[in-house]
Short mmCIF file of C-alpha atoms in Angstrom, two decimals:
data_model
loop_
_atom_site.label_atom_id
_atom_site.label_comp_id
_atom_site.label_asym_id
_atom_site.label_seq_id
_atom_site.Cartn_x
_atom_site.Cartn_y
_atom_site.Cartn_z
CA UNK A 441 104.41 80.06 73.24
CA UNK A 442 104.42 76.51 73.22
CA UNK A 443 104.91 74.48 69.96
CA UNK A 444 103.51 70.62 69.43
CA UNK A 445 105.81 68.40 68.49
CA UNK A 446 105.47 65.18 66.53
CA UNK A 447 104.45 63.64 69.80
CA UNK A 448 102.08 66.07 70.67
CA UNK A 449 101.04 65.92 67.33
CA UNK A 450 100.50 62.02 67.37
CA UNK A 451 98.49 62.47 70.50
CA UNK A 452 96.21 65.29 69.16
CA UNK A 453 95.34 63.86 65.53
CA UNK A 454 94.78 59.94 67.57
CA UNK A 455 92.47 61.15 69.82
CA UNK A 456 90.35 62.94 67.33
CA UNK A 457 90.38 59.66 64.88
CA UNK A 458 88.95 57.78 67.68
CA UNK A 459 86.57 60.31 69.08
CA UNK A 460 85.43 60.57 65.22
CA UNK A 461 84.75 56.59 65.37
CA UNK A 462 82.55 57.00 68.15
CA UNK A 463 80.66 59.78 66.80
CA UNK A 464 80.66 57.41 63.43
CA UNK A 465 79.17 54.06 66.28
CA UNK A 466 76.92 56.93 67.56
CA UNK A 467 74.97 57.86 64.86
CA UNK A 468 74.43 54.29 63.71
CA UNK A 469 72.95 53.77 66.58
CA UNK A 470 75.71 51.18 67.80
CA UNK A 471 76.13 53.01 70.64
CA UNK A 472 73.46 54.13 73.15
CA UNK A 473 73.21 58.16 74.74
CA UNK A 474 74.17 56.89 77.98
CA UNK A 475 77.23 54.00 76.17
CA UNK A 476 77.95 57.96 74.08
CA UNK A 477 77.79 60.38 77.18
CA UNK A 478 81.52 59.75 79.18
CA UNK A 479 82.83 59.90 75.38
CA UNK A 480 81.92 62.08 74.29
CA UNK A 481 82.71 64.32 77.37
CA UNK A 482 86.00 63.52 77.91
CA UNK A 483 86.17 65.20 74.44
CA UNK A 484 84.95 68.48 75.40
CA UNK A 485 80.81 68.07 73.68
CA UNK A 486 78.11 68.74 76.35
CA UNK A 487 74.28 67.93 75.28
CA UNK A 488 73.03 71.03 76.87
CA UNK A 489 69.21 72.62 76.67
CA UNK A 490 68.77 72.93 73.07
CA UNK A 491 72.20 71.46 71.45
CA UNK A 492 75.11 70.09 71.46
CA UNK A 493 77.65 72.42 73.32
CA UNK A 494 81.90 71.86 72.51
CA UNK A 495 84.01 73.13 74.91
CA UNK A 496 87.80 74.08 73.19
CA UNK A 497 90.64 74.47 75.23
CA UNK A 498 92.87 77.63 75.01
CA UNK A 499 95.20 76.56 77.48
CA UNK A 500 96.57 79.04 80.33
CA UNK A 501 94.63 81.46 78.12
CA UNK A 502 97.68 81.11 74.88
CA UNK A 503 96.87 81.82 71.71
CA UNK A 504 97.88 83.52 68.51
CA UNK A 505 95.80 84.69 65.44
CA UNK A 506 96.72 81.78 63.57
CA UNK A 507 94.52 80.31 66.09
CA UNK A 508 92.44 82.86 66.85
CA UNK A 509 91.47 83.01 63.24
CA UNK A 510 90.37 79.09 63.19
CA UNK A 511 87.84 80.03 66.17
CA UNK A 512 86.06 82.53 63.73
CA UNK A 513 86.21 79.97 61.25
CA UNK A 514 84.60 77.25 62.69
CA UNK A 515 82.32 79.94 64.67
CA UNK A 516 81.39 81.18 61.33
CA UNK A 517 81.21 77.62 59.10
CA UNK A 518 79.76 75.06 61.89
CA UNK A 519 77.95 77.19 64.13
CA UNK A 520 76.09 80.33 64.66
CA UNK A 521 78.55 82.70 64.02
CA UNK A 522 80.08 83.51 67.44
CA UNK A 523 81.88 81.45 70.26
CA UNK A 524 81.58 82.25 74.19
CA UNK A 525 84.77 82.30 76.53
CA UNK A 526 84.66 81.29 79.36
CA UNK A 527 85.86 81.36 83.32
CA UNK A 528 88.37 79.23 82.60
CA UNK A 529 90.12 80.37 79.69
CA UNK A 530 88.02 77.93 77.37
CA UNK A 531 85.81 79.13 74.21
CA UNK A 532 82.84 77.51 74.19
CA UNK A 533 80.45 77.09 70.79
CA UNK A 534 76.97 76.32 71.61
CA UNK A 535 74.97 75.14 68.45
CA UNK A 536 77.41 72.12 66.35
CA UNK A 537 76.06 70.13 64.64
CA UNK A 538 77.25 65.73 65.79
CA UNK A 539 78.03 64.88 62.61
CA UNK A 540 80.38 67.75 62.18
CA UNK A 541 82.35 67.82 65.44
CA UNK A 542 85.42 65.25 64.36
CA UNK A 543 85.58 67.60 61.49
CA UNK A 544 86.24 70.47 63.78
CA UNK A 545 88.48 68.81 65.72
CA UNK A 546 90.51 68.14 62.33
CA UNK A 547 90.54 71.46 62.11
CA UNK A 548 91.49 72.49 65.66
CA UNK A 549 94.39 69.96 65.48
CA UNK A 550 96.47 71.90 62.24
CA UNK A 551 96.82 75.00 64.49
CA UNK A 552 97.44 72.48 67.61
CA UNK A 553 94.34 73.05 69.71
CA UNK A 554 91.40 70.54 71.00
CA UNK A 555 88.97 69.75 73.41
CA UNK A 556 90.64 66.65 75.70
CA UNK A 557 89.43 66.77 79.14
CA UNK A 558 87.73 69.98 78.85
CA UNK A 559 84.94 67.74 80.47
CA UNK A 560 85.09 64.71 82.95
CA UNK A 561 85.94 63.55 86.27
CA UNK A 562 89.90 64.39 85.48
CA UNK A 563 92.55 67.15 85.49
CA UNK A 564 90.43 70.08 83.31
CA UNK A 565 92.47 72.84 81.97
CA UNK A 566 95.34 74.33 83.29
CA UNK A 567 94.50 77.79 83.80
CA UNK A 568 97.11 80.85 84.79
CA UNK A 569 97.68 84.68 84.90
CA UNK A 570 96.09 86.35 81.53
CA UNK A 571 99.06 88.97 82.04
CA UNK A 572 101.77 86.78 82.54
CA UNK A 573 105.02 87.59 80.99
CA UNK A 574 104.35 90.78 80.77
CA UNK A 575 103.46 92.05 83.85
CA UNK A 576 105.54 94.46 85.93
CA UNK A 577 104.62 92.93 89.34
CA UNK A 578 105.10 89.17 87.79
CA UNK A 579 108.34 87.30 89.58
CA UNK A 580 108.32 84.79 86.83
CA UNK A 581 106.06 83.53 84.13
CA UNK A 582 104.44 80.73 85.06
CA UNK A 583 103.48 79.49 81.75
CA UNK A 584 105.95 77.27 81.49
CA UNK A 585 105.19 75.73 84.66
CA UNK A 586 101.57 75.52 83.08
CA UNK A 587 101.95 73.91 80.00
CA UNK A 588 104.89 71.23 82.38
CA UNK A 589 101.15 70.26 83.86
CA UNK A 590 99.51 70.47 80.55
CA UNK A 591 101.63 67.46 79.78
CA UNK A 592 101.48 65.72 82.86
CA UNK A 593 98.21 66.15 83.14
CA UNK A 594 96.78 64.77 79.63
CA UNK A 595 95.34 61.43 79.73
CA UNK A 596 97.68 60.48 82.71
CA UNK A 597 96.45 56.97 82.71
CA UNK A 598 96.08 57.38 87.28
CA UNK A 599 93.85 60.76 86.98
CA UNK A 600 91.76 60.02 84.09
CA UNK A 601 88.52 59.02 86.29
CA UNK A 602 88.87 60.87 90.01
CA UNK A 603 85.92 61.19 91.84
CA UNK A 604 84.94 64.75 90.05
CA UNK A 605 86.54 67.01 88.18
CA UNK A 606 89.55 68.57 88.95
CA UNK A 607 91.34 72.41 88.26
CA UNK A 608 94.19 73.97 88.53
CA UNK A 609 95.62 77.12 88.47
CA UNK A 610 99.02 79.50 88.62
CA UNK A 611 99.91 82.55 88.75
CA UNK A 612 104.05 84.45 88.61
CA UNK A 613 102.55 87.76 90.93
CA UNK A 614 101.23 88.34 94.15
CA UNK A 615 98.80 90.15 93.09
CA UNK A 616 96.82 87.00 92.42
CA UNK A 617 94.87 87.41 88.65
CA UNK A 618 94.48 83.88 88.42
CA UNK A 619 91.97 83.51 91.54
CA UNK A 620 94.22 80.48 92.31
CA UNK A 621 92.69 80.26 95.75
CA UNK A 622 89.27 78.79 94.76
CA UNK A 623 91.01 75.89 92.98
CA UNK A 624 91.84 71.95 93.55
CA UNK A 625 94.71 73.09 93.99
CA UNK A 626 96.60 77.03 93.60
CA UNK A 627 99.52 77.79 92.92
CA UNK A 628 101.93 80.95 93.12
CA UNK A 629 105.20 81.47 91.45
CA UNK A 630 108.11 82.55 94.51
CA UNK A 631 111.75 82.92 95.51
CA UNK A 632 113.23 81.84 98.21
CA UNK A 633 115.62 83.67 100.80
CA UNK A 634 118.37 81.94 98.09
CA UNK A 635 116.45 83.54 95.08
CA UNK A 636 115.65 80.67 94.12
CA UNK A 637 111.86 79.63 92.45
CA UNK A 638 108.83 77.45 93.63
CA UNK A 639 105.46 78.10 94.98
CA UNK A 640 103.03 78.55 97.80
CA UNK A 641 100.65 75.60 96.80
CA UNK A 642 97.09 75.77 97.94
CA UNK A 643 94.60 73.17 97.94
CA UNK A 644 90.52 72.61 98.04
CA UNK A 645 89.35 75.17 97.54
CA UNK A 646 86.39 75.69 95.21
CA UNK A 647 82.59 77.33 94.57
CA UNK A 648 79.47 75.37 93.34
CA UNK A 649 77.37 73.79 96.29
CA UNK A 650 79.89 74.31 98.81
CA UNK A 651 82.27 77.37 98.22
CA UNK A 652 85.32 77.53 99.89
CA UNK A 653 89.30 78.64 100.29
CA UNK A 654 92.04 77.18 99.30
CA UNK A 655 94.04 75.80 101.98
CA UNK A 656 97.66 76.67 102.50
CA UNK A 657 99.65 73.32 102.36
CA UNK A 658 103.00 74.26 101.01
CA UNK A 659 104.47 77.66 101.82
CA UNK A 660 107.11 76.94 99.19
CA UNK A 661 107.71 73.94 97.00
CA UNK A 662 111.08 73.65 95.52
CA UNK A 663 110.90 73.92 91.22
CA UNK A 664 111.88 70.32 90.77
CA UNK A 665 109.12 68.93 92.87
CA UNK A 666 106.46 70.49 91.49
CA UNK A 667 105.28 67.27 89.52
CA UNK A 668 105.39 64.90 92.06
CA UNK A 669 104.39 66.86 94.72
CA UNK A 670 100.77 67.51 92.30
CA UNK A 671 100.75 64.03 91.59
CA UNK A 672 101.09 63.07 95.47
CA UNK A 673 97.82 65.32 96.00
CA UNK A 674 96.24 63.82 93.54
CA UNK A 675 96.98 59.75 94.75
CA UNK A 676 95.34 60.92 97.50
CA UNK A 677 92.81 62.53 96.27
CA UNK A 678 91.98 59.80 93.94
CA UNK A 679 91.92 57.02 97.26
CA UNK A 680 90.11 58.80 99.54
CA UNK A 681 87.71 61.21 97.38
CA UNK A 682 84.22 60.66 97.79
CA UNK A 683 82.26 59.07 94.83
CA UNK A 684 79.05 57.57 96.67
CA UNK A 685 77.99 61.58 96.51
CA UNK A 686 78.90 64.06 93.53
CA UNK A 687 77.95 66.55 95.18
CA UNK A 688 81.27 65.88 97.91
CA UNK A 689 83.19 64.39 95.91
CA UNK A 690 85.71 67.16 94.99
CA UNK A 691 88.72 67.54 96.82
CA UNK A 692 87.33 70.63 98.60
CA UNK A 693 85.04 68.27 100.53
CA UNK A 694 87.87 65.42 101.49
CA UNK A 695 90.22 68.87 102.66
CA UNK A 696 86.82 69.62 105.35
CA UNK A 697 85.71 66.08 106.55
CA UNK A 698 89.21 65.03 106.96
CA UNK A 699 90.94 68.11 108.35
CA UNK A 700 93.66 69.64 106.87
CA UNK A 701 96.68 68.65 109.15
CA UNK A 702 95.80 64.14 108.83
CA UNK A 703 95.69 65.54 104.41
CA UNK A 704 98.78 67.63 104.55
CA UNK A 705 100.18 64.85 106.17
CA UNK A 706 98.91 61.75 103.92
CA UNK A 707 100.03 64.38 100.98
CA UNK A 708 103.68 64.39 102.49
CA UNK A 709 104.00 60.70 103.37
CA UNK A 710 102.06 60.38 99.56
CA UNK A 711 105.15 62.61 98.48
CA UNK A 712 108.13 61.34 99.98
CA UNK A 713 107.78 58.27 98.34
CA UNK A 714 107.59 60.23 94.81
CA UNK A 715 109.78 62.78 95.40
CA UNK A 716 113.76 61.37 93.97
CA UNK A 717 112.00 59.37 91.18
CA UNK A 718 110.74 59.80 87.64
CA UNK A 719 108.76 62.88 88.39
CA UNK A 720 111.55 64.89 89.73
CA UNK A 721 111.38 67.67 87.33
CA UNK A 722 115.04 68.23 85.66
CA UNK A 723 116.23 71.49 85.62
CA UNK A 724 117.27 71.41 81.84
CA UNK A 725 113.60 70.39 81.06
CA UNK A 726 111.96 73.27 82.95
CA UNK A 727 114.55 75.83 80.84
CA UNK A 728 113.90 74.23 77.34
CA UNK A 729 109.56 74.23 78.10
CA UNK A 730 111.04 77.76 79.27
CA UNK A 731 112.77 78.80 76.13
CA UNK A 732 108.79 78.30 74.42
CA UNK A 733 108.14 81.37 75.97
CA UNK A 734 111.23 83.68 75.77
CA UNK A 735 109.45 87.30 74.91
CA UNK A 736 109.13 89.39 72.05
CA UNK A 737 111.96 91.69 71.65
CA UNK A 738 111.09 94.44 73.22
CA UNK A 739 112.77 97.74 72.63
CA UNK A 740 113.21 99.99 75.89
CA UNK A 741 110.52 103.48 74.99
CA UNK A 742 109.44 106.18 76.87
CA UNK A 743 106.89 106.22 80.11
CA UNK A 744 104.70 108.51 79.03
CA UNK A 745 103.65 108.98 75.05
CA UNK A 746 102.43 112.34 73.97
CA UNK A 747 99.98 110.96 71.94
CA UNK A 748 98.62 109.41 74.09
CA UNK A 749 98.08 112.48 76.30
CA UNK A 750 97.21 114.14 73.81
CA UNK A 751 94.29 111.78 72.48
CA UNK A 752 92.61 112.13 76.22
CA UNK A 753 92.54 115.29 76.25
CA UNK A 754 89.80 115.65 72.95
CA UNK A 755 88.46 112.67 72.78
CA UNK A 756 86.31 111.11 76.14
CA UNK A 757 86.03 107.23 75.49
CA UNK A 758 89.71 106.95 74.81
CA UNK A 759 90.92 109.14 77.38
CA UNK A 760 88.34 106.21 79.81
CA UNK A 761 89.58 102.88 77.95
CA UNK A 762 93.35 104.39 78.84
CA UNK A 763 92.55 105.11 82.28
CA UNK A 764 90.87 101.67 83.36
CA UNK A 765 91.47 98.75 80.16
CA UNK A 766 95.68 98.87 80.33
CA UNK A 767 98.16 97.15 83.22
CA UNK A 768 101.24 97.92 84.05
CA UNK A 769 104.37 96.28 82.21
CA UNK A 770 107.54 94.77 82.24
CA UNK A 771 109.01 97.03 79.08
CA UNK A 772 109.11 100.68 80.09
CA UNK A 773 107.19 101.91 76.50
CA UNK A 774 104.81 99.36 76.97
CA UNK A 775 101.56 97.96 78.02
CA UNK A 776 98.99 95.11 78.16
CA UNK A 777 95.50 95.76 76.96
CA UNK A 778 92.23 94.80 77.88
CA UNK A 779 89.79 93.89 75.08
CA UNK A 780 86.31 94.26 77.00
CA UNK A 781 84.23 91.53 75.73
CA UNK A 782 81.55 93.17 77.53
CA UNK A 783 79.62 95.87 75.63
CA UNK A 784 77.09 97.64 77.33
CA UNK A 785 73.77 95.50 77.03
CA UNK A 786 75.74 92.73 75.50
CA UNK A 787 76.32 89.38 76.94
CA UNK A 788 79.18 88.85 78.37
CA UNK A 789 81.85 86.75 77.01
CA UNK A 790 80.47 86.44 73.56
CA UNK A 791 82.54 86.99 70.37
CA UNK A 792 81.31 86.82 66.91
CA UNK A 793 83.07 85.57 64.07
CA UNK A 794 84.36 89.03 63.05
CA UNK A 795 85.25 90.27 65.74
CA UNK A 796 87.87 86.83 66.52
CA UNK A 797 88.63 87.73 62.93
CA UNK A 798 89.62 91.30 64.24
CA UNK A 799 91.53 90.32 66.97
CA UNK A 800 93.60 88.22 65.14
CA UNK A 801 94.88 90.93 62.77
CA UNK A 802 95.48 93.30 65.93
CA UNK A 803 97.93 90.80 67.58
CA UNK A 804 99.74 90.30 64.56
CA UNK A 805 99.90 93.99 63.56
CA UNK A 806 100.24 95.78 67.01
CA UNK A 807 100.73 92.62 69.98
CA UNK A 808 103.82 90.39 68.50
CA UNK A 809 101.30 88.21 67.76
CA UNK A 810 100.24 87.00 71.43
CA UNK A 811 96.34 86.69 72.83
CA UNK A 812 95.49 86.22 76.03
CA UNK A 813 91.58 84.87 77.53
CA UNK A 814 91.01 86.16 80.73
CA UNK A 815 89.21 84.26 83.19
CA UNK A 816 86.95 86.88 83.41
CA UNK A 817 85.88 86.32 79.89
CA UNK A 818 88.02 89.30 78.17
CA UNK A 819 90.83 89.55 75.65
CA UNK A 820 93.81 90.94 76.15
CA UNK A 821 97.56 92.12 73.67
CA UNK A 822 99.71 91.58 76.40
CA UNK A 823 102.86 93.37 74.38
CA UNK A 824 101.85 96.62 73.11
CA UNK A 825 103.64 99.60 72.25
CA UNK A 826 102.36 102.73 74.27
CA UNK A 827 102.92 104.63 71.18
CA UNK A 828 100.26 102.37 69.16
CA UNK A 829 97.07 102.77 71.42
CA UNK A 830 95.40 105.49 69.56
CA UNK A 831 95.93 103.90 66.32
CA UNK A 832 95.14 100.56 67.99
CA UNK A 833 91.59 102.01 70.23
CA UNK A 834 90.39 103.71 66.79
CA UNK A 835 90.14 99.59 64.81
CA UNK A 836 88.62 98.48 68.41
CA UNK A 837 85.61 101.18 68.15
CA UNK A 838 85.20 99.28 64.07
CA UNK A 839 84.85 95.82 66.00
CA UNK A 840 82.41 97.48 68.53
CA UNK A 841 84.70 96.25 71.38
CA UNK A 842 86.48 98.97 72.49
CA UNK A 843 84.40 99.50 76.30
CA UNK A 844 86.71 101.17 77.92
CA UNK A 845 85.11 99.31 81.79
CA UNK A 846 87.60 96.87 82.51
CA UNK A 847 87.27 95.63 86.32
CA UNK A 848 84.27 97.96 86.72
CA UNK A 849 80.06 97.63 86.84
CA UNK A 850 79.98 96.72 83.02
CA UNK A 851 82.63 94.05 82.98
CA UNK A 852 80.19 91.67 84.03
CA UNK A 853 81.21 87.87 84.70
CA UNK A 854 77.95 85.36 83.93
CA UNK A 855 77.79 81.97 82.17
CA UNK A 856 75.47 81.09 79.93
CA UNK A 857 72.51 80.30 82.30
CA UNK A 858 69.73 78.86 81.30
CA UNK A 859 69.73 80.55 77.85
CA UNK A 860 71.35 77.70 76.89
CA UNK A 861 72.68 75.16 80.16
CA UNK A 862 70.42 72.33 80.73
CA UNK A 863 71.72 72.29 84.62
CA UNK A 864 70.39 76.20 84.60
CA UNK A 865 67.71 77.39 87.22
CA UNK A 866 67.18 80.66 86.11
CA UNK A 867 69.07 83.04 82.86
CA UNK A 868 71.55 84.91 83.91
CA UNK A 869 72.57 86.92 80.53
CA UNK A 870 69.27 88.98 80.92
CA UNK A 871 70.58 90.23 83.84
CA UNK A 872 74.08 90.78 82.87
CA UNK A 873 72.32 92.90 80.40
CA UNK A 874 69.81 94.82 82.16
CA UNK A 875 72.50 95.61 84.68
CA UNK A 876 75.06 96.83 82.11
CA UNK A 877 72.34 99.28 80.81
CA UNK A 878 71.26 100.95 84.20
CA UNK A 879 75.06 101.02 85.20
CA UNK A 880 76.37 101.66 81.19
CA UNK A 881 77.07 106.10 81.56
CA UNK A 882 80.82 106.33 81.71
CA UNK A 883 80.94 109.06 84.26
CA UNK A 884 78.48 106.74 86.64
CA UNK A 885 80.60 103.93 85.82
CA UNK A 886 84.29 105.47 86.22
CA UNK A 887 82.71 107.30 89.64
CA UNK A 888 81.42 103.43 91.00
CA UNK A 889 85.36 102.75 90.84
CA UNK A 890 85.71 98.95 90.85
CA UNK A 891 83.20 96.42 91.59
CA UNK A 892 82.71 93.14 90.22
CA UNK A 893 79.57 91.51 89.16
CA UNK A 894 79.66 88.23 89.16
CA UNK A 895 76.10 86.14 87.95
CA UNK A 896 75.52 82.31 88.14
CA UNK A 897 72.05 80.72 86.40
CA UNK A 898 72.49 77.95 89.05
CA UNK A 899 74.24 76.37 92.31
CA UNK A 900 77.31 75.36 89.86
CA UNK A 901 78.86 78.83 90.01
CA UNK A 902 79.92 78.80 86.49
CA UNK A 903 79.99 82.68 86.62
CA UNK A 904 82.27 82.99 89.84
CA UNK A 905 79.54 84.27 92.10
CA UNK A 906 80.24 83.14 94.90
CA UNK A 907 83.85 85.48 94.93
CA UNK A 908 81.95 88.24 93.63
CA UNK A 909 82.18 92.01 95.41
CA UNK A 910 78.29 91.84 94.23
CA UNK A 911 77.29 88.28 93.72
CA UNK A 912 74.22 87.11 92.40
CA UNK A 913 73.26 83.02 92.28
CA UNK A 914 70.02 82.15 90.40
CA UNK A 915 67.52 80.09 91.74
CA UNK A 916 64.31 78.61 90.79
CA UNK A 917 61.26 79.09 93.51
CA UNK A 918 57.67 77.68 92.67
CA UNK A 919 59.19 78.02 88.98
CA UNK A 920 60.08 80.96 89.32
CA UNK A 921 63.33 82.35 88.97
CA UNK A 922 64.51 84.42 91.51
CA UNK A 923 67.65 85.95 92.71
CA UNK A 924 69.63 85.56 95.78
CA UNK A 925 71.91 88.43 96.50
CA UNK A 926 76.01 87.77 97.94
CA UNK A 927 78.19 90.13 98.96
CA UNK A 928 81.89 90.58 99.95
CA UNK A 929 83.70 88.15 98.23
CA UNK A 930 86.52 88.34 96.46
CA UNK A 931 88.96 85.99 93.79
CA UNK A 932 92.60 88.08 94.23
CA UNK A 933 95.09 86.86 97.17
CA UNK A 934 92.64 87.90 99.44
CA UNK A 935 89.95 85.61 98.83
CA UNK A 936 87.06 85.40 99.96
CA UNK A 937 83.56 83.50 100.08
CA UNK A 938 80.27 86.32 99.80
CA UNK A 939 78.11 86.28 102.59
CA UNK A 940 74.33 85.99 101.78
CA UNK A 941 72.64 89.32 102.95
CA UNK A 942 68.78 87.95 102.52
CA UNK A 943 65.83 86.56 100.78
CA UNK A 944 66.25 86.54 96.88
CA UNK A 945 65.00 89.11 94.51
CA UNK A 946 63.19 88.01 91.29
CA UNK A 947 63.91 89.32 87.60
CA UNK A 948 62.75 92.47 87.95
CA UNK A 949 63.32 93.32 91.14
CA UNK A 950 67.32 92.04 90.52
CA UNK A 951 68.84 95.04 89.47
CA UNK A 952 66.69 98.15 91.53
CA UNK A 953 68.43 95.99 94.29
CA UNK A 954 71.93 96.19 92.74
CA UNK A 955 70.89 99.37 92.73
CA UNK A 956 70.42 100.08 96.52
CA UNK A 957 73.71 98.57 96.98
CA UNK A 958 75.90 100.97 94.63
CA UNK A 959 73.99 104.01 96.30
CA UNK A 960 74.83 102.83 99.77
CA UNK A 961 78.24 102.32 98.60
CA UNK A 962 78.61 105.80 97.58
CA UNK A 963 76.55 107.52 99.96
CA UNK A 964 79.01 105.31 102.99
CA UNK A 965 82.42 105.36 101.23
CA UNK A 966 85.48 106.92 102.90
CA UNK A 967 86.70 108.56 99.44
CA UNK A 968 86.35 108.10 96.41
CA UNK A 969 89.17 105.46 96.76
CA UNK A 970 87.68 102.96 98.77
CA UNK A 971 86.32 100.81 96.56
CA UNK A 972 82.78 98.95 96.91
CA UNK A 973 84.65 95.46 98.37
CA UNK A 974 86.93 97.64 100.92
CA UNK A 975 83.96 99.20 102.10
CA UNK A 976 81.45 96.45 102.81
CA UNK A 977 84.84 94.72 104.54
CA UNK A 978 84.65 98.20 107.31
CA UNK A 979 81.31 98.82 107.40
CA UNK A 980 80.24 94.77 107.51
CA UNK A 981 76.25 94.22 105.76
CA UNK A 982 74.31 96.02 108.04
CA UNK A 983 73.70 99.40 105.68
CA UNK A 984 73.77 97.35 102.73
CA UNK A 985 70.97 94.82 103.91
CA UNK A 986 69.07 97.99 105.71
CA UNK A 987 69.04 99.17 102.38
CA UNK A 988 67.56 96.36 100.85
CA UNK A 989 65.25 94.89 103.13
CA UNK A 990 64.79 97.62 105.33
CA UNK A 991 65.63 98.22 109.53
CA UNK A 992 65.33 94.99 111.37
#
């Protein structure tokens, strides 16, 4: 993983000292809340419903055991003993005291972490495929490019006060696990006919009030043009993006209102003006950054482990875990392992300080000291020997993170909702917990198969409900919480926005509604191999709508 050099260390240290003085002035009454707000937001500090919330960046979802232990220490020392992993591969601490935040940032800097640009109208944390550098289907590791983008975008003087926040995601495989088409800029690594690395470029994706799938603006962008083309996109957005209405300020609205072809022409014209200047990416610089992400030494092993096969025969929970929580690795004898942060009845994405300490230990012992956070709010060890899986699983059971449900109906994405968030109009967490409990039986989950439920507590869509196979949006209606259901969304390479199927459901009704949808799918699927999403796309909304609301 990337290691800070002297510039990085000084950069983060200076920002920490600046914020320390800003907090001092706020506590002394020298700054009003209105004056303090833009300063704290640029350092990841929100004022939520009940307390401050600090969002810490985990660039492209990569960290090591030492950093995870520091997060555990912060949760234990400055919070209430837990943190919350988000859909942007960050971690949020929900209860820090304002006076403690400078100290937290100092402690983060000690392990090469920070909270810079995790909020504000700037370029946010660059996210990537959580199996990067390990996946069998990968064209190339996207993390070196994500790191280059991070360095370019950090405190970029031209893009620190954009019309609205700006999000970039990158994947290194044709199977998109980074949801690139629902980001402001989405990048998919590709090779041209000459075998050279480049990028398919999408612009204008995003969820929230006006959900849109990104539009392709480049079939192949050469590697050396990555920064110049990204800068061209940002310059066009910064110039023409709306500042008169924050609900129409995202680049997706600019794409929609301007038209794709006209916007592409503007981007290409700006790109041609700057592409051969200082932003041209030298090959030696790419290779230098790439060297930080060299894979660990992995010895080729057997593709089938006798220890794993024997354990599966006698341990149903282990068999369930092996069936759902592993991802194929590029090196025979290895696998990538997902630790589900979705225990049955638990809060999606939450991790206690003890669990974070345990994850750090397991990464060092079984995973070459590499940890990944997924945008699906889970934790991954990307490089694990097949032979080590039984011992690893036993340790996961002890830590309470051994649920074999990755990709299944209880692997629910959910935002914090109205339990924490000042913007939320309904609660997300209790709904997620009740759905998890309703469908928690392992056999039932396995029979249903892949089904992604995503829940948001307001229209801002932090829970990605628009791209859930079943999406749930919490809304307030006459003082009560109601939940709108969407169907058919997807965030992979065949991305789609879910369709609203009808009127909303009360908090008491919504879990039953989900069960009706699932039962309808089970009754109509063409075979056990047909997933919920495939069945929905084949059948359309009619049978599901009838199950929910009755015949027209």
